[in-house]
Amino acid sequence: MRIDIISAVPDLLQSPFAHSIMQRAQQKGLLEVKVHNLRAYGLGKHNKIDDYQFGGGAGMVMMIEPIATLIEKLQSERKYDDIIYMTPDGKRLEQGDCNQLSLKKNLILLCGHYKGIDERIRDIYITKEISIGDYVLSGGELPAAVLVDSIGRLLPGVLNDESSALFDSFQDNLLAPPVYTRPADYKGHKIPEILLSGHKKKIEEWRDEQSYLRTAERRPDLLEEN
Ligand code: ADE
């Protein structure tokens, strides 16, 4: 899968994909992430990418031409399944969206800044708008990093244990059960006895029960969706 990210602050996206699982996904050739500096497509001597909004009002608006030029350049090189704008007024991201997007081949993510982007970019190019939650960040870069991570880890072969993404919280609308590692007794804080029993089926039942109890306590809304 290939993901092209359009950003006015590309440095913000240097680290998130350079470590751990995202790094491994790229090294294995399963994921390709390209970050494009929008400034390089800016207008005039100063590579202008934003301007005052028509009608007045505080805050600069990202201009149409630099974004259009870059998107059209990318589109001339390959076909994109979706062009996604990261914005707080988009669809709130859920695991199901990540699952669906992980099946795509090529995606463009557009990171907004300032007051927003010229509405015509949305009209002409954007096929999906995604929010990572009901709060406003100063730009779309961190949301884009969240989206890439949530998709990238689902690509077949990225996680060592192929099945482990399936057991994540939210995959079946249940939160994950508690997990423990050594020592079994930390200053009197003992792990649940069942986990030392070696009884696979009982352990599985215990985990299912814990998932359910945790979901009922913390996110009863998820149980209503089941
Ligand atoms: N840009 C600013 N805030 C955002 C959010 N919550 N989700 C996606 N993009 C954003």
Coordinates of N, CA, C and O and ligand atoms in Angstrom, one line a residue, residues 85-93 110-114 129-144, ligand 1:
Y85 N -9.0 14.3 3.4 CA -8.7 15.5 4.1 C -8.9 15.3 5.6 O -9.9 14.9 6.1
M86 N -7.8 15.5 6.4 CA -7.8 15.4 7.8 C -8.4 16.7 8.4 O -7.8 17.7 8.3
T87 N -9.6 16.6 9.0 CA -10.2 17.8 9.5 C -11.2 17.4 10.7 O -11.8 16.4 10.7
P88 N -11.3 18.3 11.7 CA -12.1 18.0 12.8 C -13.6 17.9 12.4 O -14.4 17.4 13.2
D89 N -14.0 18.5 11.2 CA -15.4 18.3 10.9 C -15.6 17.1 10.0 O -16.7 17.0 9.4
G90 N -14.7 16.2 9.9 CA -14.8 15.0 9.1 C -15.5 13.9 9.9 O -15.9 14.1 11.0
K91 N -15.6 12.7 9.3 CA -16.2 11.5 9.9 C -15.3 11.1 11.0 O -14.1 10.9 10.8
R92 N -15.8 10.8 12.2 CA -14.9 10.4 13.3 C -14.4 9.0 13.1 O -15.2 8.1 12.8
L93 N -13.1 8.9 13.1 CA -12.4 7.6 12.8 C -12.7 6.5 13.8 O -12.6 6.7 15.0
L110 N -4.4 14.7 3.0 CA -4.1 16.1 3.0 C -4.2 16.7 4.4 O -5.3 16.5 5.0
C111 N -3.2 17.3 4.8 CA -3.2 17.9 6.2 C -3.5 19.4 6.1 O -2.8 20.1 5.4
G112 N -4.5 19.8 6.8 CA -4.9 21.2 6.8 C -4.1 22.0 7.9 O -3.5 21.4 8.7
H113 N -4.2 23.3 7.7 CA -3.5 24.2 8.7 C -4.3 25.5 8.7 O -5.2 25.7 7.9
Y114 N -3.9 26.4 9.6 CA -4.5 27.7 9.6 C -6.0 27.6 9.8 O -6.5 26.8 10.6
E129 N -13.4 12.8 4.3 CA -12.9 13.7 5.3 C -13.0 13.0 6.6 O -14.0 12.4 7.0
I130 N -11.8 13.0 7.3 CA -11.7 12.2 8.6 C -11.2 13.0 9.7 O -10.3 13.8 9.6
S131 N -11.9 12.8 10.9 CA -11.5 13.5 12.1 C -11.0 12.4 13.0 O -11.5 11.3 13.0
I132 N -10.0 12.7 13.9 CA -9.6 11.6 14.8 C -10.2 11.9 16.2 O -9.9 11.1 17.1
G133 N -11.1 12.8 16.3 CA -11.8 13.0 17.6 C -12.4 14.4 17.7 O -12.0 15.3 16.9
D134 N -13.2 14.6 18.6 CA -13.9 15.9 18.8 C -13.1 16.8 19.6 O -13.4 17.2 20.7
Y135 N -11.9 17.2 19.0 CA -11.1 18.3 19.6 C -10.3 18.8 18.4 O -10.2 18.2 17.4
V136 N -9.8 20.0 18.6 CA -9.1 20.7 17.5 C -7.6 20.7 17.7 O -7.2 21.2 18.7
L137 N -6.9 20.2 16.7 CA -5.4 20.2 16.8 C -5.0 21.4 15.9 O -5.8 21.9 15.1
S138 N -3.7 21.7 16.0 CA -3.2 22.9 15.2 C -3.0 22.5 13.7 O -2.7 23.4 12.9
G139 N -3.0 21.3 13.4 CA -2.8 20.9 12.0 C -3.2 19.4 11.8 O -3.5 18.7 12.7
G140 N -3.2 19.0 10.5 CA -3.7 17.6 10.2 C -2.5 16.6 10.3 O -2.8 15.4 10.0
E141 N -1.3 17.0 10.6 CA -0.2 16.1 10.6 C -0.3 15.0 11.6 O -0.1 13.8 11.3
L142 N -0.6 15.4 12.9 CA -0.7 14.3 13.9 C -1.9 13.4 13.6 O -1.8 12.2 13.6
P143 N -3.1 13.9 13.2 CA -4.1 13.0 12.7 C -3.7 12.1 11.6 O -4.1 10.9 11.5
A144 N -2.9 12.7 10.6 CA -2.5 11.8 9.5 C -1.6 10.7 10.0 O -1.7 9.5 9.5
Ligands
ADE1 N1 -7.1 18.8 12.2 C1 -7.2 19.5 13.4 N2 -7.9 18.8 14.3 C2 -8.2 17.6 13.7 C3 -8.9 16.5 14.2 N3 -9.4 16.4 15.4 N4 -9.0 15.4 13.4 C4 -8.4 15.5 12.1 N5 -7.8 16.5 11.6 C5 -7.7 17.6 12.4

